Every structure is written in structure tokens, then in C-alpha cells.
Amino acid sequence: MTTTEAIIRAIKAVPAGKVASYARIATEAGIPNGARQVARVLHSCSEKYALPWWRIVRASGEIALTDADGGLLQRELLLEEGVFFKSARVVDLEQSGDY
DNA sequence: GCCATGGCTAGTA
DNA sequence: GCCATGGCTAGTA
């Protein structure tokens, strides 16, 4: 299994209504400091592998994408799943983080 | 705001 | 070199 495959599996394992950080996914995939690999996979493989890309946010809970770039859509998708927000672009990790 | 981090890939030799 | 990061620090209010 390649690291990319491991990352894909880790992303798919995040349940609806929850979010995970890039670092968390990287750790799950066995790449302790591989947050940027997760970013790369999301960028290039989301469509092909039907990844729940909207469930991945920054370690702070903040949505990484700009509103114009998809951040607005991400917020909508998360709200539909019942994810709690602390502010417009920041997920409440106490309630909706980890799993 | 800076910069270390790590695997992939386009593009050169 | 790229990438949808992360953690720490300086420096402002």
C-alpha cells in the first residue's frame, strides 16, 4: 500500500458529522509530519476517489479554503451533516472534532 | 509571517 | 518545485 492509498483510506474513515485535521489524517496514514501530503491528495484525488474532502480542516478548526475557492461550499456541506461552528469559518472541535 | 516538512510529478538530461 | 499545513515567534494594539 502506497502512502497515497493510506491517506485516501484515512480520509474515507472520517464519519459524517465529524471533522479531522490534516495532521490527524497524516498520522492515521503513518506519516507523522505529512500534513502537506494530505493537502496534495485532497487537491488531486478528491474527485477520482469520491473523498469526503469537506471533512478535513486545519488543526485550529479553521476551513483552509477561501470562500471563493470552495470554503463556502465546505461550510454548507458540514452544516448539513450537523457539524457545529464556533464562527463562520471555524469548526467547534470540542463538539465536532475527532472521532 | 516565517520556514521545516515529505511524497509526488512535470519536465529536463 | 508543488501542495487545501502547522507551530512558533515577533511585534502591534
Tab-separated table of N, CA and C (backbone and C1' of nucleotides) in Angstrom:
chain	number	residue	atom	x	y	z
A	1	MET	N	0.841	-1.204	0.000
A	1	MET	CA	0.000	0.000	0.000
A	1	MET	C	0.873	1.250	0.000
A	2	THR	N	0.615	2.120	-0.930
A	2	THR	CA	1.405	3.354	-1.008
A	2	THR	C	0.909	4.353	0.040
A	3	THR	N	1.698	5.378	0.283
A	3	THR	CA	1.277	6.368	1.274
A	3	THR	C	0.023	7.090	0.800
A	4	THR	N	-0.062	7.277	-0.508
A	4	THR	CA	-1.255	7.954	-1.041
A	4	THR	C	-2.492	7.125	-0.732
A	5	GLU	N	-2.394	5.796	-0.913
A	5	GLU	CA	-3.531	4.920	-0.614
A	5	GLU	C	-3.884	4.989	0.863
A	6	ALA	N	-2.839	5.017	1.701
A	6	ALA	CA	-3.070	5.070	3.146
A	6	ALA	C	-3.806	6.354	3.510
A	7	ILE	N	-3.424	7.445	2.868
A	7	ILE	CA	-4.067	8.734	3.133
A	7	ILE	C	-5.522	8.700	2.670
A	8	ILE	N	-5.758	8.105	1.507
A	8	ILE	CA	-7.116	8.004	0.976
A	8	ILE	C	-8.007	7.233	1.950
A	9	ARG	N	-7.479	6.117	2.462
A	9	ARG	CA	-8.258	5.330	3.425
A	9	ARG	C	-8.586	6.128	4.672
A	10	ALA	N	-7.582	6.844	5.165
A	10	ALA	CA	-7.763	7.618	6.397
A	10	ALA	C	-8.827	8.694	6.202
A	11	ILE	N	-8.829	9.329	5.039
A	11	ILE	CA	-9.820	10.378	4.765
A	11	ILE	C	-11.218	9.769	4.707
A	12	LYS	N	-11.320	8.596	4.054
A	12	LYS	CA	-12.627	7.952	3.926
A	12	LYS	C	-13.160	7.454	5.264
A	13	ALA	N	-12.275	7.314	6.249
A	13	ALA	CA	-12.686	6.790	7.550
A	13	ALA	C	-13.323	7.852	8.445
A	14	VAL	N	-13.252	9.104	8.033
A	14	VAL	CA	-13.849	10.171	8.853
A	14	VAL	C	-15.369	10.119	8.673
A	15	PRO	N	-16.109	9.887	9.769
A	15	PRO	CA	-17.573	9.789	9.673
A	15	PRO	C	-18.273	11.129	9.467
A	16	ALA	N	-19.462	11.061	8.911
A	16	ALA	CA	-20.256	12.277	8.697
A	16	ALA	C	-20.527	12.913	10.053
A	17	GLY	N	-20.526	14.221	10.077
A	17	GLY	CA	-20.786	14.924	11.327
A	17	GLY	C	-19.529	15.179	12.135
A	18	LYS	N	-18.394	14.663	11.644
A	18	LYS	CA	-17.113	14.873	12.316
A	18	LYS	C	-16.127	15.507	11.352
A	19	VAL	N	-15.064	16.081	11.872
A	19	VAL	CA	-14.004	16.615	11.024
A	19	VAL	C	-12.674	16.113	11.573
A	20	ALA	N	-11.648	16.162	10.754
A	20	ALA	CA	-10.306	15.747	11.185
A	20	ALA	C	-9.300	16.723	10.582
A	21	SER	N	-8.199	16.920	11.286
A	21	SER	CA	-7.170	17.835	10.777
A	21	SER	C	-6.274	17.106	9.775
A	22	TYR	N	-5.549	17.875	9.006
A	22	TYR	CA	-4.613	17.311	8.034
A	22	TYR	C	-3.580	16.463	8.770
A	23	ALA	N	-3.118	16.972	9.906
A	23	ALA	CA	-2.106	16.257	10.681
A	23	ALA	C	-2.657	14.928	11.204
A	24	ARG	N	-3.923	14.940	11.634
A	24	ARG	CA	-4.547	13.724	12.155
A	24	ARG	C	-4.603	12.657	11.056
A	25	ILE	N	-5.033	13.046	9.882
A	25	ILE	CA	-5.119	12.114	8.762
A	25	ILE	C	-3.725	11.576	8.425
A	26	ALA	N	-2.747	12.451	8.445
A	26	ALA	CA	-1.378	12.036	8.129
A	26	ALA	C	-0.900	10.996	9.141
A	27	THR	N	-1.167	11.253	10.409
A	27	THR	CA	-0.760	10.318	11.453
A	27	THR	C	-1.461	8.977	11.266
A	28	GLU	N	-2.758	9.005	10.984
A	28	GLU	CA	-3.519	7.775	10.754
A	28	GLU	C	-2.902	6.985	9.603
A	29	ALA	N	-2.376	7.706	8.642
A	29	ALA	CA	-1.801	7.059	7.458
A	29	ALA	C	-0.350	6.643	7.674
A	30	GLY	N	0.162	6.923	8.865
A	30	GLY	CA	1.528	6.513	9.157
A	30	GLY	C	2.598	7.491	8.711
A	31	ILE	N	2.210	8.750	8.510
A	31	ILE	CA	3.162	9.784	8.116
A	31	ILE	C	3.059	10.924	9.135
A	32	PRO	N	3.794	10.797	10.239
A	32	PRO	CA	3.728	11.754	11.339
A	32	PRO	C	3.780	13.237	10.963
A	33	ASN	N	4.613	13.610	10.047
A	33	ASN	CA	4.700	15.024	9.674
A	33	ASN	C	4.230	15.265	8.249
A	34	GLY	N	3.263	14.485	7.834
A	34	GLY	CA	2.843	14.561	6.440
A	34	GLY	C	1.590	15.342	6.133
A	35	ALA	N	1.313	16.372	6.922
A	35	ALA	CA	0.100	17.162	6.680
A	35	ALA	C	0.004	17.642	5.229
A	36	ARG	N	1.141	18.011	4.676
A	36	ARG	CA	1.094	18.544	3.303
A	36	ARG	C	0.820	17.465	2.268
A	37	GLN	N	1.148	16.232	2.612
A	37	GLN	CA	0.815	15.153	1.674
A	37	GLN	C	-0.691	15.022	1.615
A	38	VAL	N	-1.344	15.212	2.769
A	38	VAL	CA	-2.797	15.132	2.821
A	38	VAL	C	-3.391	16.231	1.941
A	39	ALA	N	-2.797	17.411	2.011
A	39	ALA	CA	-3.275	18.528	1.183
A	39	ALA	C	-3.137	18.152	-0.291
A	40	ARG	N	-2.008	17.550	-0.629
A	40	ARG	CA	-1.769	17.173	-2.017
A	40	ARG	C	-2.790	16.150	-2.497
A	41	VAL	N	-3.082	15.140	-1.661
A	41	VAL	CA	-4.039	14.106	-2.039
A	41	VAL	C	-5.434	14.710	-2.198
A	42	LEU	N	-5.832	15.569	-1.268
A	42	LEU	CA	-7.143	16.202	-1.372
A	42	LEU	C	-7.243	16.989	-2.663
A	43	HIS	N	-6.166	17.686	-2.968
A	43	HIS	CA	-6.148	18.514	-4.165
A	43	HIS	C	-6.274	17.697	-5.448
A	44	SER	N	-5.563	16.590	-5.501
A	44	SER	CA	-5.503	15.825	-6.750
A	44	SER	C	-6.376	14.571	-6.817
A	45	CYS	N	-6.862	14.072	-5.696
A	45	CYS	CA	-7.609	12.809	-5.730
A	45	CYS	C	-9.058	12.861	-5.258
A	46	SER	N	-9.509	13.987	-4.761
A	46	SER	CA	-10.865	14.066	-4.213
A	46	SER	C	-11.950	13.579	-5.165
A	47	GLU	N	-11.891	14.056	-6.391
A	47	GLU	CA	-12.932	13.697	-7.338
A	47	GLU	C	-12.837	12.223	-7.747
A	48	LYS	N	-11.642	11.834	-8.134
A	48	LYS	CA	-11.415	10.455	-8.595
A	48	LYS	C	-11.823	9.390	-7.579
A	49	TYR	N	-11.556	9.636	-6.315
A	49	TYR	CA	-11.857	8.646	-5.288
A	49	TYR	C	-13.053	9.001	-4.424
A	50	ALA	N	-13.818	9.996	-4.838
A	50	ALA	CA	-15.011	10.401	-4.103
A	50	ALA	C	-14.716	10.599	-2.623
A	51	LEU	N	-13.688	11.356	-2.340
A	51	LEU	CA	-13.294	11.586	-0.946
A	51	LEU	C	-14.185	12.631	-0.267
A	52	PRO	N	-14.474	12.429	1.019
A	52	PRO	CA	-15.259	13.422	1.767
A	52	PRO	C	-14.332	14.568	2.153
A	53	TRP	N	-13.865	15.278	1.143
A	53	TRP	CA	-12.875	16.337	1.305
A	53	TRP	C	-13.300	17.446	2.250
A	54	TRP	N	-14.607	17.659	2.363
A	54	TRP	CA	-15.103	18.756	3.202
A	54	TRP	C	-14.935	18.468	4.701
A	55	ARG	N	-14.603	17.223	5.057
A	55	ARG	CA	-14.468	16.898	6.485
A	55	ARG	C	-13.048	17.108	7.022
A	56	ILE	N	-12.176	17.635	6.159
A	56	ILE	CA	-10.800	17.893	6.580
A	56	ILE	C	-10.593	19.399	6.758
A	57	VAL	N	-10.192	19.791	7.960
A	57	VAL	CA	-9.968	21.207	8.265
A	57	VAL	C	-8.610	21.372	8.954
A	58	ARG	N	-8.222	22.610	9.170
A	58	ARG	CA	-6.934	22.860	9.819
A	58	ARG	C	-6.981	22.423	11.283
A	59	ALA	N	-5.817	22.283	11.885
A	59	ALA	CA	-5.711	21.840	13.269
A	59	ALA	C	-6.471	22.776	14.200
A	60	SER	N	-6.592	24.041	13.802
A	60	SER	CA	-7.284	25.036	14.618
A	60	SER	C	-8.799	24.926	14.462
A	61	GLY	N	-9.251	24.153	13.502
A	61	GLY	CA	-10.677	24.038	13.232
A	61	GLY	C	-11.099	24.913	12.056
A	62	GLU	N	-10.172	25.745	11.614
A	62	GLU	CA	-10.495	26.665	10.533
A	62	GLU	C	-10.570	25.967	9.176
A	63	ILE	N	-11.489	26.448	8.340
A	63	ILE	CA	-11.602	25.933	6.982
A	63	ILE	C	-10.411	26.491	6.203
A	64	ALA	N	-9.690	25.621	5.531
A	64	ALA	CA	-8.469	26.041	4.837
A	64	ALA	C	-8.730	26.816	3.553
A	65	LEU	N	-9.754	26.429	2.810
A	65	LEU	CA	-10.028	27.085	1.531
A	65	LEU	C	-10.632	28.467	1.714
A	66	THR	N	-10.386	29.310	0.748
A	66	THR	CA	-11.017	30.633	0.758
A	66	THR	C	-12.480	30.425	0.370
A	67	ASP	N	-13.318	31.365	0.705
A	67	ASP	CA	-14.732	31.249	0.363
A	67	ASP	C	-14.919	31.033	-1.128
A	68	ALA	N	-14.178	31.815	-1.925
A	68	ALA	CA	-14.313	31.737	-3.373
A	68	ALA	C	-13.818	30.401	-3.933
A	69	ASP	N	-12.905	29.789	-3.216
A	69	ASP	CA	-12.269	28.569	-3.712
A	69	ASP	C	-12.993	27.284	-3.321
A	70	GLY	N	-14.066	27.417	-2.536
A	70	GLY	CA	-14.780	26.214	-2.118
A	70	GLY	C	-15.082	26.209	-0.629
A	71	GLY	N	-14.535	27.153	0.079
A	71	GLY	CA	-14.744	27.230	1.518
A	71	GLY	C	-16.206	27.409	1.887
A	72	LEU	N	-16.911	28.178	1.068
A	72	LEU	CA	-18.332	28.408	1.318
A	72	LEU	C	-19.115	27.106	1.176
A	73	LEU	N	-18.782	26.354	0.112
A	73	LEU	CA	-19.432	25.064	-0.128
A	73	LEU	C	-19.109	24.106	1.011
A	74	GLN	N	-17.857	24.117	1.456
A	74	GLN	CA	-17.435	23.231	2.538
A	74	GLN	C	-18.257	23.480	3.800
A	75	ARG	N	-18.444	24.750	4.116
A	75	ARG	CA	-19.241	25.105	5.287
A	75	ARG	C	-20.671	24.584	5.151
A	76	GLU	N	-21.250	24.730	3.978
A	76	GLU	CA	-22.618	24.257	3.751
A	76	GLU	C	-22.715	22.755	3.959
A	77	LEU	N	-21.756	22.023	3.383
A	77	LEU	CA	-21.785	20.566	3.488
A	77	LEU	C	-21.641	20.119	4.940
A	78	LEU	N	-20.779	20.779	5.682
A	78	LEU	CA	-20.575	20.427	7.090
A	78	LEU	C	-21.825	20.744	7.915
A	79	LEU	N	-22.452	21.883	7.641
A	79	LEU	CA	-23.669	22.249	8.374
A	79	LEU	C	-24.758	21.210	8.136
A	80	GLU	N	-24.840	20.709	6.897
A	80	GLU	CA	-25.843	19.697	6.567
A	80	GLU	C	-25.620	18.414	7.361
A	81	GLU	N	-24.370	18.160	7.718
A	81	GLU	CA	-24.070	16.932	8.473
A	81	GLU	C	-24.191	17.149	9.974
A	82	GLY	N	-24.525	18.381	10.374
A	82	GLY	CA	-24.695	18.647	11.797
A	82	GLY	C	-23.441	19.069	12.531
A	83	VAL	N	-22.424	19.465	11.790
A	83	VAL	CA	-21.183	19.926	12.417
A	83	VAL	C	-21.403	21.308	13.042
A	84	PHE	N	-20.854	21.504	14.240
A	84	PHE	CA	-21.003	22.783	14.941
A	84	PHE	C	-19.872	23.742	14.580
A	85	PHE	N	-20.211	25.011	14.467
A	85	PHE	CA	-19.215	26.041	14.155
A	85	PHE	C	-19.082	27.025	15.305
A	86	LYS	N	-17.846	27.469	15.533
A	86	LYS	CA	-17.588	28.488	16.546
A	86	LYS	C	-17.777	29.867	15.923
A	87	SER	N	-17.463	29.955	14.624
A	87	SER	CA	-17.672	31.183	13.862
A	87	SER	C	-17.842	30.751	12.412
A	88	ALA	N	-17.996	31.714	11.527
A	88	ALA	CA	-18.276	31.400	10.129
A	88	ALA	C	-17.329	30.396	9.486
A	89	ARG	N	-16.035	30.531	9.780
A	89	ARG	CA	-15.057	29.657	9.124
A	89	ARG	C	-14.344	28.684	10.054
A	90	VAL	N	-14.775	28.662	11.317
A	90	VAL	CA	-14.084	27.799	12.286
A	90	VAL	C	-15.009	26.768	12.934
A	91	VAL	N	-14.686	25.497	12.766
A	91	VAL	CA	-15.470	24.407	13.331
A	91	VAL	C	-15.213	24.304	14.838
A	92	ASP	N	-16.250	23.967	15.591
A	92	ASP	CA	-16.119	23.755	17.030
A	92	ASP	C	-15.587	22.330	17.229
A	93	LEU	N	-14.306	22.232	17.467
A	93	LEU	CA	-13.670	20.918	17.582
A	93	LEU	C	-14.108	20.174	18.847
A	94	GLU	N	-14.526	20.913	19.856
A	94	GLU	CA	-14.977	20.267	21.096
A	94	GLU	C	-16.159	19.344	20.778
A	95	GLN	N	-17.047	19.825	19.940
A	95	GLN	CA	-18.262	19.065	19.645
A	95	GLN	C	-18.175	18.209	18.386
A	96	SER	N	-17.478	18.711	17.398
A	96	SER	CA	-17.481	18.000	16.118
A	96	SER	C	-16.128	17.476	15.664
A	97	GLY	N	-15.106	17.659	16.486
A	97	GLY	CA	-13.792	17.191	16.075
A	97	GLY	C	-13.519	15.757	16.492
A	98	ASP	N	-12.488	15.185	15.942
A	98	ASP	CA	-12.053	13.821	16.271
A	98	ASP	C	-13.167	12.784	16.135
A	99	TYR	N	-12.881	11.585	16.486
A	99	TYR	CA	-13.858	10.506	16.407
A	99	TYR	C	-13.276	9.232	16.988
B	1	DG	P	1.366	39.463	7.483
B	1	DG	O5'	2.720	38.662	7.297
B	1	DG	C5'	3.993	39.193	7.393
B	1	DG	C4'	4.871	38.107	7.942
B	1	DG	C3'	5.283	37.094	6.873
B	1	DG	O3'	6.684	36.934	7.069
B	1	DG	C1'	4.591	35.968	8.788
B	2	DC	P	7.683	36.805	5.899
B	2	DC	O5'	8.598	35.717	6.609
B	2	DC	C5'	8.903	35.863	8.005
B	2	DC	C4'	9.417	34.549	8.548
B	2	DC	C3'	10.038	33.621	7.508
B	2	DC	O3'	11.161	32.990	8.068
B	2	DC	C1'	8.272	32.511	8.604
B	3	DC	P	12.382	32.589	7.130
B	3	DC	O5'	12.269	31.001	7.251
B	3	DC	C5'	12.532	30.368	8.509
B	3	DC	C4'	11.961	28.966	8.480
B	3	DC	C3'	12.352	28.172	7.214
B	3	DC	O3'	12.530	26.831	7.581
B	3	DC	C1'	10.075	28.153	7.448
B	4	DA	P	13.953	26.153	7.461
B	4	DA	O5'	13.705	24.676	8.049
B	4	DA	C5'	13.357	24.546	9.410
B	4	DA	C4'	12.405	23.371	9.578
B	4	DA	C3'	12.745	22.158	8.719
B	4	DA	O3'	12.520	20.994	9.497
B	4	DA	C1'	10.565	22.899	8.198
B	5	DT	P	12.762	19.557	9.001
B	5	DT	O5'	11.347	19.146	8.431
B	5	DT	C5'	10.244	19.058	9.310
B	5	DT	C4'	9.094	18.460	8.551
B	5	DT	C3'	9.546	17.395	7.540
B	5	DT	O3'	8.789	16.213	7.703
B	5	DT	C1'	8.181	19.024	6.486
B	6	DG	P	9.559	14.848	7.465
B	6	DG	O5'	8.885	14.314	6.131
B	6	DG	C5'	7.547	13.882	6.117
B	6	DG	C4'	7.152	13.578	4.689
B	6	DG	C3'	8.187	12.815	3.875
B	6	DG	O3'	7.484	11.993	2.971
B	6	DG	C1'	7.719	14.788	2.784
B	7	DG	P	7.808	10.451	2.848
B	7	DG	O5'	6.941	9.991	1.592
B	7	DG	C5'	5.563	10.187	1.619
B	7	DG	C4'	5.095	10.810	0.320
B	7	DG	C3'	5.581	10.098	-0.943
B	7	DG	O3'	4.424	9.887	-1.720
B	7	DG	C1'	5.973	12.411	-1.115
B	8	DC	P	4.457	8.942	-3.069
B	8	DC	O5'	4.088	10.010	-4.177
B	8	DC	C5'	2.944	10.828	-3.977
B	8	DC	C4'	2.921	11.930	-5.011
B	8	DC	C3'	3.200	11.465	-6.445
B	8	DC	O3'	2.249	12.084	-7.283
B	8	DC	C1'	4.655	13.228	-5.889
B	9	DT	P	1.973	11.409	-8.760
B	9	DT	O5'	2.358	12.597	-9.736
B	9	DT	C5'	2.106	13.957	-9.367
B	9	DT	C4'	2.859	14.858	-10.329
B	9	DT	C3'	3.176	14.178	-11.663
B	9	DT	O3'	3.145	15.180	-12.670
B	9	DT	C1'	5.164	14.864	-10.672
B	10	DA	P	2.378	14.937	-14.054
B	10	DA	O5'	2.807	16.236	-14.864
B	10	DA	C5'	2.713	17.514	-14.236
B	10	DA	C4'	3.955	18.331	-14.522
B	10	DA	C3'	4.376	18.330	-15.980
B	10	DA	O3'	4.820	19.641	-16.305
B	10	DA	C1'	6.165	17.534	-14.667
B	11	DG	P	5.093	20.064	-17.843
B	11	DG	O5'	6.691	20.078	-17.862
B	11	DG	C5'	7.409	20.711	-16.787
B	11	DG	C4'	8.853	20.316	-16.929
B	11	DG	C3'	9.333	20.227	-18.379
B	11	DG	O3'	10.680	20.676	-18.446
B	11	DG	C1'	9.742	18.207	-17.327
B	12	DT	P	11.211	21.184	-19.913
B	12	DT	O5'	12.750	20.839	-19.759
B	12	DT	C5'	13.505	21.394	-18.676
B	12	DT	C4'	14.553	20.390	-18.244
B	12	DT	C3'	15.612	20.102	-19.317
B	12	DT	O3'	16.886	20.334	-18.754
B	12	DT	C1'	14.814	18.108	-18.368
B	13	DA	P	18.147	20.235	-19.634
B	13	DA	O5'	18.603	18.755	-19.296
B	13	DA	C5'	19.184	18.438	-18.014
B	13	DA	C4'	19.892	17.109	-18.132
B	13	DA	C3'	20.818	16.971	-19.329
B	13	DA	O3'	21.925	16.143	-18.981
B	13	DA	C1'	19.140	15.343	-19.494
C	1	DG	P	13.240	24.199	-8.705
C	1	DG	O5'	12.117	24.673	-7.681
C	1	DG	C5'	11.143	25.350	-8.362
C	1	DG	C4'	9.880	24.543	-8.406
C	1	DG	C3'	8.892	25.068	-7.381
C	1	DG	O3'	7.682	25.260	-8.053
C	1	DG	C1'	9.114	22.708	-7.203
C	2	DC	P	6.605	26.253	-7.474
C	2	DC	O5'	5.415	25.210	-7.250
C	2	DC	C5'	5.093	24.250	-8.246
C	2	DC	C4'	4.221	23.193	-7.623
C	2	DC	C3'	3.255	23.754	-6.588
C	2	DC	O3'	1.935	23.351	-6.905
C	2	DC	C1'	4.445	21.903	-5.688
C	3	DC	P	0.760	24.377	-6.452
C	3	DC	O5'	0.137	23.625	-5.185
C	3	DC	C5'	-0.419	22.335	-5.256
C	3	DC	C4'	-0.573	21.805	-3.844
C	3	DC	C3'	-0.956	22.868	-2.814
C	3	DC	O3'	-2.348	22.771	-2.540
C	3	DC	C1'	0.743	21.405	-2.012
C	4	DA	P	-3.357	23.787	-3.046
C	4	DA	O5'	-4.311	23.946	-1.801
C	4	DA	C5'	-4.063	24.982	-0.883
C	4	DA	C4'	-4.673	24.628	0.440
C	4	DA	C3'	-4.026	23.413	1.105
C	4	DA	O3'	-4.042	23.581	2.499
C	4	DA	C1'	-6.304	22.987	0.751
C	5	DT	P	-2.804	24.184	3.198
C	5	DT	O5'	-2.875	23.451	4.640
C	5	DT	C5'	-2.948	22.041	4.733
C	5	DT	C4'	-2.137	21.546	5.929
C	5	DT	C3'	-2.571	22.165	7.252
C	5	DT	O3'	-2.533	21.163	8.245
C	5	DT	C1'	-0.285	22.581	6.880
C	6	DG	P	-2.968	21.476	9.754
C	6	DG	O5'	-1.587	21.847	10.453
C	6	DG	C5'	-0.527	20.896	10.441
C	6	DG	C4'	0.577	21.362	11.372
C	6	DG	C3'	0.068	22.007	12.661
C	6	DG	O3'	0.929	21.615	13.698
C	6	DG	C1'	1.386	23.559	11.474
C	7	DG	P	0.489	21.703	15.225
C	7	DG	O5'	1.726	22.411	15.933
C	7	DG	C5'	3.061	22.098	15.538
C	7	DG	C4'	3.931	23.306	15.757
C	7	DG	C3'	3.554	24.100	17.015
C	7	DG	O3'	4.751	24.470	17.655
C	7	DG	C1'	3.582	25.532	15.191
C	8	DC	P	4.710	25.017	19.191
C	8	DC	O5'	5.977	25.961	19.155
C	8	DC	C5'	6.883	25.889	18.035
C	8	DC	C4'	7.382	27.273	17.693
C	8	DC	C3'	7.229	28.272	18.851
C	8	DC	O3'	8.328	29.151	18.921
C	8	DC	C1'	6.178	29.128	16.967
C	9	DT	P	8.382	30.286	20.135
C	9	DT	O5'	9.443	31.332	19.513
C	9	DT	C5'	9.772	31.323	18.135
C	9	DT	C4'	9.568	32.698	17.531
C	9	DT	C3'	9.534	33.846	18.551
C	9	DT	O3'	10.262	34.952	18.021
C	9	DT	C1'	7.637	33.953	17.203
C	10	DA	P	10.942	35.995	19.056
C	10	DA	O5'	10.659	37.372	18.304
C	10	DA	C5'	11.087	37.536	16.963
C	10	DA	C4'	10.103	38.407	16.220
C	10	DA	C3'	9.988	39.816	16.797
C	10	DA	O3'	10.002	40.740	15.720
C	10	DA	C1'	7.844	38.840	16.636
C	11	DG	P	10.371	42.292	16.021
C	11	DG	O5'	8.996	43.034	15.765
C	11	DG	C5'	8.109	42.586	14.719
C	11	DG	C4'	6.719	43.055	15.064
C	11	DG	C3'	6.714	44.372	15.854
C	11	DG	O3'	5.591	45.118	15.422
C	11	DG	C1'	5.519	42.789	17.046
C	12	DT	P	5.671	46.737	15.605
C	12	DT	O5'	4.128	47.154	15.678
C	12	DT	C5'	3.235	46.745	14.651
C	12	DT	C4'	1.920	46.322	15.284
C	12	DT	C3'	1.185	47.478	15.970
C	12	DT	O3'	-0.088	47.595	15.365
C	12	DT	C1'	1.151	45.527	17.294
C	13	DA	P	-0.940	48.900	15.660
C	13	DA	O5'	-1.961	48.411	16.774
C	13	DA	C5'	-2.868	47.348	16.505
C	13	DA	C4'	-3.743	47.149	17.712
C	13	DA	C3'	-4.274	48.433	18.349
C	13	DA	O3'	-5.563	48.190	18.888
C	13	DA	C1'	-2.990	47.293	19.941
